[in-house]
Coordinates of C-alpha atoms in Angstrom, one line a residue:
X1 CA 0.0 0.0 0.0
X2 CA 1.5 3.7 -0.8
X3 CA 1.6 5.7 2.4
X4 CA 4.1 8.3 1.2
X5 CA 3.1 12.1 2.0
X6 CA 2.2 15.0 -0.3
X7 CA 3.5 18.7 0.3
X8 CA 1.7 21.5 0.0
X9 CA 2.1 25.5 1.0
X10 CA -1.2 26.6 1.9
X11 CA -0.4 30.2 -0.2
X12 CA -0.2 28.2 -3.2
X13 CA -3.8 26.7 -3.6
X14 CA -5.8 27.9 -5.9
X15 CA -8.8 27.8 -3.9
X16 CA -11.0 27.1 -1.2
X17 CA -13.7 24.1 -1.3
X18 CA -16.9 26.2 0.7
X19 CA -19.0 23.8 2.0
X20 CA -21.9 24.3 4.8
X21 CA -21.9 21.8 6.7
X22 CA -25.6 20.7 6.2
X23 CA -27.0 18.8 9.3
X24 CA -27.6 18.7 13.0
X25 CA -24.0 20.6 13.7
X26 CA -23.8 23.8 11.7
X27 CA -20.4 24.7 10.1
X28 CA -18.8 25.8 7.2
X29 CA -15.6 24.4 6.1
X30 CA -12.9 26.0 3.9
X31 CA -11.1 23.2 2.6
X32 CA -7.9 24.6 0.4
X33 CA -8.0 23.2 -3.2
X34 CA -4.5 22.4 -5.2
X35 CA -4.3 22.2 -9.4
X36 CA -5.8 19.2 -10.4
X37 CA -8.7 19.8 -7.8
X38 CA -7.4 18.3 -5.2
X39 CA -9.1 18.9 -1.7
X40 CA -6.9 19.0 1.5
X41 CA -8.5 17.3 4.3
X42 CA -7.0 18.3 7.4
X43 CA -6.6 16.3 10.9
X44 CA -9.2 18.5 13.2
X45 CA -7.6 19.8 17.0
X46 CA -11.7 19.0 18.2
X47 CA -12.3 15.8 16.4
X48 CA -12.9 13.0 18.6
X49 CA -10.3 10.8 19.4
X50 CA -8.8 11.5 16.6
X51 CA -4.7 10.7 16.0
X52 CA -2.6 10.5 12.8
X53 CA -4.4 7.1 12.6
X54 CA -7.4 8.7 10.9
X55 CA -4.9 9.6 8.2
X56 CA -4.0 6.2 7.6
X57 CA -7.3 5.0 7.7
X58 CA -8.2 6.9 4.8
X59 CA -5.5 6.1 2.7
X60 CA -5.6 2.3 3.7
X61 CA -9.9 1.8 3.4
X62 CA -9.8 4.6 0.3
X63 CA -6.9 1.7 -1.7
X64 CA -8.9 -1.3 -0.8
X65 CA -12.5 -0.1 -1.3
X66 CA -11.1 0.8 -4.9
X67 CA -9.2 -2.0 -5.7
X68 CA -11.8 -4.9 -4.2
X69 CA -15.3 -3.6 -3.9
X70 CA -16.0 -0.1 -6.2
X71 CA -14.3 2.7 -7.8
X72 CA -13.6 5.6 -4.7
X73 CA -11.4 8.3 -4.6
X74 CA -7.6 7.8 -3.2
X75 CA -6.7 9.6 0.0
X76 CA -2.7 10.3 0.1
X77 CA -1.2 11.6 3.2
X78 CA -0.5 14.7 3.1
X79 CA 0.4 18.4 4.3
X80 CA -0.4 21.7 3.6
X81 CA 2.3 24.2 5.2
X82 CA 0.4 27.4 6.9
X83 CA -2.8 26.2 7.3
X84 CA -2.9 25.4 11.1
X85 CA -1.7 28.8 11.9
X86 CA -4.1 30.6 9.1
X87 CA -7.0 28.8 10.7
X88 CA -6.1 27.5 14.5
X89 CA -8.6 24.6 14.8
X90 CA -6.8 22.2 11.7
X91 CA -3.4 20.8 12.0
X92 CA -1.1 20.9 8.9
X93 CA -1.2 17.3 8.1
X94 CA -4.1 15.2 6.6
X95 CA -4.7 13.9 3.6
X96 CA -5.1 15.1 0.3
X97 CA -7.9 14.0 -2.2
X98 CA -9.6 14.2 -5.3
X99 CA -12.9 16.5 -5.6
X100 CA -15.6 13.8 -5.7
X101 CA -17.9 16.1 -8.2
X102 CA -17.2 17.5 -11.4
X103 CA -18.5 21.3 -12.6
X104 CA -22.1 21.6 -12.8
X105 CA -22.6 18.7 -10.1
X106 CA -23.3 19.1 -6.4
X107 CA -23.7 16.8 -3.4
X108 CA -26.8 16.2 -1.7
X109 CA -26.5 14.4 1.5
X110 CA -29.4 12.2 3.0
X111 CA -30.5 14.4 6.1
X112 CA -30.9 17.1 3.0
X113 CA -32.4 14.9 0.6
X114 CA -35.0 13.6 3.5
X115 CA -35.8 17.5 4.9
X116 CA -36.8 18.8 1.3
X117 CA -38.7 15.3 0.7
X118 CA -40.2 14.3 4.1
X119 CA -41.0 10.2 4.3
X120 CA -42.7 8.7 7.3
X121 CA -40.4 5.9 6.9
X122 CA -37.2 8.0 7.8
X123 CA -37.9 9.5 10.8
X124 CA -35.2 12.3 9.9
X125 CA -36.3 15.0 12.9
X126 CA -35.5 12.7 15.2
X127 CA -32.2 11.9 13.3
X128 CA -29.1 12.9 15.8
X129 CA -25.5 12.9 14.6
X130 CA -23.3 10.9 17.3
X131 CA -19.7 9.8 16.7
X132 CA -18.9 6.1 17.6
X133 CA -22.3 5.1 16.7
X134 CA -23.6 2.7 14.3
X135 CA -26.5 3.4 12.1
X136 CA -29.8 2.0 11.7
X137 CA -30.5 2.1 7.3
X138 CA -33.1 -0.6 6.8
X139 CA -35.9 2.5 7.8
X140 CA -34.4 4.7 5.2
X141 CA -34.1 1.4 2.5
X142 CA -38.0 1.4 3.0
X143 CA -38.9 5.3 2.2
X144 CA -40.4 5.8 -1.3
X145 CA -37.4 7.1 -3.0
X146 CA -35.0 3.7 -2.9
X147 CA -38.3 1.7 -3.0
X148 CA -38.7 3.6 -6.8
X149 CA -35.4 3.9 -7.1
X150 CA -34.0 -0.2 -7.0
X151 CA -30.7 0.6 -8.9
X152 CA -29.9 3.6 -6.2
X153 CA -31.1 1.3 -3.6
X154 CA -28.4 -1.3 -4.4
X155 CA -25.6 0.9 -4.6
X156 CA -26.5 2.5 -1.2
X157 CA -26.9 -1.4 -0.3
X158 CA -23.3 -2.2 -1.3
X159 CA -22.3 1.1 0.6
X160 CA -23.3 0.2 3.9
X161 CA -21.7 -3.4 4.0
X162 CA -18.6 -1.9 2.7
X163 CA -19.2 0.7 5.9
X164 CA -19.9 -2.4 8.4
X165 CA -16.6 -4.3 6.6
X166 CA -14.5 -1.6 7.7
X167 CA -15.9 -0.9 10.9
X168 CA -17.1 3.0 10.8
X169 CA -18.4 4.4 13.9
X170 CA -19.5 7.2 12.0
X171 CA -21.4 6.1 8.7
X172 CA -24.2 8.4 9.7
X173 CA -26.4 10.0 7.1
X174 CA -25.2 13.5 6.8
X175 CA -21.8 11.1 5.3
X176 CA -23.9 9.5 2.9
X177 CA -25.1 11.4 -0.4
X178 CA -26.3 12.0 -4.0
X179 CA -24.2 13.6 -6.8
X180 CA -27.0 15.6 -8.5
X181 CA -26.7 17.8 -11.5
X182 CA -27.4 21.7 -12.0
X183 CA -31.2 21.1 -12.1
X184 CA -31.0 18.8 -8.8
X185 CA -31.8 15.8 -10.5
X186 CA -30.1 12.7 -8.7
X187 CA -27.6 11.0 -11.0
X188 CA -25.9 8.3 -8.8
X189 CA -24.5 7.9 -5.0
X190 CA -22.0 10.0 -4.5
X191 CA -18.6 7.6 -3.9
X192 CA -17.8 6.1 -0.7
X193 CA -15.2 9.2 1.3
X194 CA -14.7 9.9 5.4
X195 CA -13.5 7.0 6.5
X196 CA -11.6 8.1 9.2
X197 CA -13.7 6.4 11.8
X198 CA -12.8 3.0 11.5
X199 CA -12.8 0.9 14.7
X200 CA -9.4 -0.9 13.6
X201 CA -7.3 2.5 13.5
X202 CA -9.1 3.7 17.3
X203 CA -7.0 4.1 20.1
X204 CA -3.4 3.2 19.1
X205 CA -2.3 4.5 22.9
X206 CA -4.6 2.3 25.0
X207 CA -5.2 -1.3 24.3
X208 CA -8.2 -1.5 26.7
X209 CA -10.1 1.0 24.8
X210 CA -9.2 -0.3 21.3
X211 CA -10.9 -3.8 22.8
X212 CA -13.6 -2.6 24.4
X213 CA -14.6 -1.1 21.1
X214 CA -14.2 -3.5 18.5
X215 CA -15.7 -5.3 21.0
X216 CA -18.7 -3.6 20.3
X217 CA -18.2 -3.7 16.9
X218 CA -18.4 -7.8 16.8
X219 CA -21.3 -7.2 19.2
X220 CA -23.7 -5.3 16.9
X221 CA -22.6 -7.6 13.7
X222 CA -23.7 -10.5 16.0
X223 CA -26.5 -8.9 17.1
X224 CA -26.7 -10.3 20.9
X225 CA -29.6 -8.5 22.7
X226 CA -29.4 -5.5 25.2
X227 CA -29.8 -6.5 28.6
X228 CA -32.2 -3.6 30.6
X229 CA -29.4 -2.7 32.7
X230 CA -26.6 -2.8 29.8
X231 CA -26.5 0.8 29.2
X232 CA -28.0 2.0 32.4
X233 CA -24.6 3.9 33.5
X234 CA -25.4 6.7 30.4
X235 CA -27.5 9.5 32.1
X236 CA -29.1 11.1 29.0
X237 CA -32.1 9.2 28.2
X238 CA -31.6 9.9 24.4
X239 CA -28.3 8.9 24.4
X240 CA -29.1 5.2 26.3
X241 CA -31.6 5.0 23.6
X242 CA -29.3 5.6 21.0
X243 CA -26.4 2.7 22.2
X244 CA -29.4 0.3 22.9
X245 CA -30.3 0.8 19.2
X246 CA -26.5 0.6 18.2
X247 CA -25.3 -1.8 19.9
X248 CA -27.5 -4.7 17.4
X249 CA -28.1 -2.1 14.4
X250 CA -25.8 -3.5 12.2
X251 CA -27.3 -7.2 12.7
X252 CA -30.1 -5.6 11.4
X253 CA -28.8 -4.0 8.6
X254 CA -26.8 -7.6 7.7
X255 CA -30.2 -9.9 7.5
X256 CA -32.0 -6.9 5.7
X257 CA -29.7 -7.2 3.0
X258 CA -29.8 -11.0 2.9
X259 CA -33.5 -10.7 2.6
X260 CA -33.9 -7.9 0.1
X261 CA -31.0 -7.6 -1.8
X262 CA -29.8 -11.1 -2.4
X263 CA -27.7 -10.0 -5.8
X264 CA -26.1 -7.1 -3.9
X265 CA -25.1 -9.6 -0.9
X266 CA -23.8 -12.4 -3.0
X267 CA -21.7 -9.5 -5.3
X268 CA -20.2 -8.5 -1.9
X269 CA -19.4 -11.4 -0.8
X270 CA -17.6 -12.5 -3.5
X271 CA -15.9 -9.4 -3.4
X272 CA -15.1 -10.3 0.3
X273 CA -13.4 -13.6 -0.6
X274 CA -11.2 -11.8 -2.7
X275 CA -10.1 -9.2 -0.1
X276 CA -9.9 -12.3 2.5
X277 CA -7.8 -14.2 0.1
X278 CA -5.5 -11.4 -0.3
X279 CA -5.1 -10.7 3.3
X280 CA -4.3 -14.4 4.0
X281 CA -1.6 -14.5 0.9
X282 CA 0.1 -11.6 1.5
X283 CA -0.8 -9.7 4.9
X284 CA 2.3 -7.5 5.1
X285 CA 0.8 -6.0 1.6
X286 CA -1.8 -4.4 4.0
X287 CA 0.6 -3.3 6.3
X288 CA 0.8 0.4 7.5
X289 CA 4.1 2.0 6.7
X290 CA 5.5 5.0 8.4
X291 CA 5.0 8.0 6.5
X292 CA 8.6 10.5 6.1
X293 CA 7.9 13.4 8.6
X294 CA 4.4 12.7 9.3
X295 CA 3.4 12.4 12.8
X296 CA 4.0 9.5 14.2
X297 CA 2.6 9.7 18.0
X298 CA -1.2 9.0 19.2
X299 CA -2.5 11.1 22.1
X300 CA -6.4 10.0 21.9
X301 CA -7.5 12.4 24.8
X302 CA -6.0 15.3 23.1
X303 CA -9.2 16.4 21.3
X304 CA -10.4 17.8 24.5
X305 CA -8.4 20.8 24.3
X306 CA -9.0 21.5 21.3
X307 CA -12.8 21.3 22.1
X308 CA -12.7 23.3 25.1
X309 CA -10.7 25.9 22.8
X310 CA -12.5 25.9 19.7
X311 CA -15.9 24.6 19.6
X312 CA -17.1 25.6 23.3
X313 CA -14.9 28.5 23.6
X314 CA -13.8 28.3 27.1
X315 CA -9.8 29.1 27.3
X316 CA -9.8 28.1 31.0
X317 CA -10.8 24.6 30.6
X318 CA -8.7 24.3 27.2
X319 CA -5.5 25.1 29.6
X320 CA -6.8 22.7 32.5
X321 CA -7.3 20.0 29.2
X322 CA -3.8 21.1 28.3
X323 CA -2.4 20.2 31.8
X324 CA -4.0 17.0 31.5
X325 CA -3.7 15.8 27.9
X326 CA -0.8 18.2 26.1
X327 CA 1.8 15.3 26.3
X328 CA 3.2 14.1 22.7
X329 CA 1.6 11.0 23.1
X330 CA 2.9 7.1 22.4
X331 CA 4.7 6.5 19.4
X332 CA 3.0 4.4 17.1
X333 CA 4.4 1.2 16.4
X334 CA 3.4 0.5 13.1
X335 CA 4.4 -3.3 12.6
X336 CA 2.3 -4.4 15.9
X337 CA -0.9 -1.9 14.8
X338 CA -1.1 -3.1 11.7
X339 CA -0.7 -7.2 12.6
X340 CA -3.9 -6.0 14.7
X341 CA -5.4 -4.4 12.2
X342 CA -5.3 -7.3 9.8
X343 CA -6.1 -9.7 12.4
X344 CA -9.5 -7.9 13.6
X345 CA -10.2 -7.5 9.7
X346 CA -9.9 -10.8 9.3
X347 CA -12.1 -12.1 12.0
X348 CA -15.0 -9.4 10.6
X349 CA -14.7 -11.2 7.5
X350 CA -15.8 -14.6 8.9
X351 CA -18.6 -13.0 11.0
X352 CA -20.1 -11.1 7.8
X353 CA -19.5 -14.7 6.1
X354 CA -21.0 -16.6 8.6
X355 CA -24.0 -14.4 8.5
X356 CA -25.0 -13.5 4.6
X357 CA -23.9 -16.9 3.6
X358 CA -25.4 -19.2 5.9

């Protein structure tokens, strides 16, 4: 796999990619564009747990989603020199990648699509946006649109088994969209992007965590029910709600599929034999290499400064965070994450076997 890094001066772009961010957390995001419209993606100081790990992930799911399941745009690593102290909240390092729509198209994310066309089936203003979540889709499989629409349906079906494959706690749908034309017509799904939320890259500084979470993962493929007390320990009523749902979602999602899109299933998991045979010929194909000059050390907890600092504003609590949490970090070792990595993959593999094929 190609994890060398891309260089960029952030004076030299010849753009910015303005995009409001359209869904239950209001934004807008100035993304610098280089020749050959290429969008930098920059690590976020607030983002959740996130480490140089994200990075990877992208690069890594962005290589084998293309090469073994359908055609997606390839993250690099990357930096873009001047950009972290132009906007404060970004780091200088990401990724770089291609613009996923041409001139004259636009995107058109499902909490959009769902607000301007209102089905009963998608319950959309109840719809929240949590990280580390898994998502319900077979509600949103059975609205009119994909009901009309069975060629859609299928490629959004082949979407989220790809999404449950490489574990994303944040397949939500303000990630998932339509490329439309001028008029707003819908053309296609918009290609598979963010994949920076996958449970395998999680917590590279603290083992425990990294378990407890793929963990969960295996638990909502499996689909083993929710004892009443399970979640009890979660104050917000919403958000118990939420982890009940979660926590067997994705079993859900798995035996829809079987059910109603028996073509799509057997496509992906002949698809999935492929990847596994690959993985079981040549694993240190998939390994992660160390990137020249990119970051190389995981601090997990970090993200709370830059919360405190950026998103709630509170420079008091950003410096207690900073007492706390400012260390480097651990240095990644590379050769042990990505043995994990494979290994955990691997073992997903046979549960998504077990269950679409049996």
């Amino acid at each position: 796999m190609i994890f060398d890094n891309k260089k960029y001066d952030y004076a030299n772009r010849t753009g910015n990619l303005k995009a409001e961010a359209v869904g239950v957390v209001k934004g807008e995001k100035h993304f610098p564009i280089f020749p050959g419209n290429l969008v930098f993606k920059p690590l976020t100081k607030s983002k959740p747990f996130s480490t140089p790990l994200f990075a990877y992930a992208e690069v890594f799911w962005s290589q084998v989603i293309n090469e073994y399941f359908m055609p997606a745009p390839l993250y690099q690593l990357a930096f873009c020199f001047g950009y972290e102290k132009e906007t404060g909240k970004y780091y200088d390092y990401g990724t770089i990648v291609p613009m996923i729509y041409k001139e004259g198209e636009h995107l058109l994310n499902l909490l959009e699509f769902f607000r301007a066309y209102p089905d009963e089936k998608a319950d959309i203003d109840n719809y929240l946006n949590y990280c580390q979540m898994f998502y319900d889709y077979t509600d949103i499989l059975e609205t009119a649109f994909f009901q009309e629409h069975p060629q859609i349906a299928e490629q959004l079906a082949m979407q989220i088994l790809v999404s449950i494959l490489k574990g994303d706690q944040n397949y939500h749908y303000e990630n998932v969209a339509f490329l439309c034309d001028s008029s707003n017509k819908i053309l296609r799904m918009a290609p598979m992007i963010d994949h920076e939320f996958s449970t395998y890259f999680m917590f590279p500084d603290s083992t425990a965590r990294h378990e407890y979470w793929f963990g969960q993962l295996q638990r909502s493929i499996a689909g083993d029910p929710v004892s009443p007390e399970e979640f009890s320990q979660l104050p917000n009523p919403t958000e118990r709600r939420l982890m009940e749902k979660s926590a067997v979602c994705l079993h859900k999602n798995l035996l829809y599929m079987k059910d109603h899109f028996p073509e799509t299933v057997q496509e992906f998991a002949l698809k999935l034999n492929a990847l596994e045979t690959a993985l079981l010929k040549d694993p240190r194909a998939f390994f992660l290499e160390k990137s020249l000059g990119y970051p190389d050390t995981a601090n997990s907890n970090a993200f709370y400064i830059g919360k405190a600092r950026y998103k709630d504003h509170d420079e008091t609590q950003a410096k207690i965070y900073e007492a706390k949490f400012g260390h480097s970090g651990k240095t990644i070792d590379f050769t042990k994450v990505s043995a994990r990595i494979i290994g955990e993959i691997k073992q997903i593999i046979h549960q998504l076997q077990h269950i679409l094929l049996k």
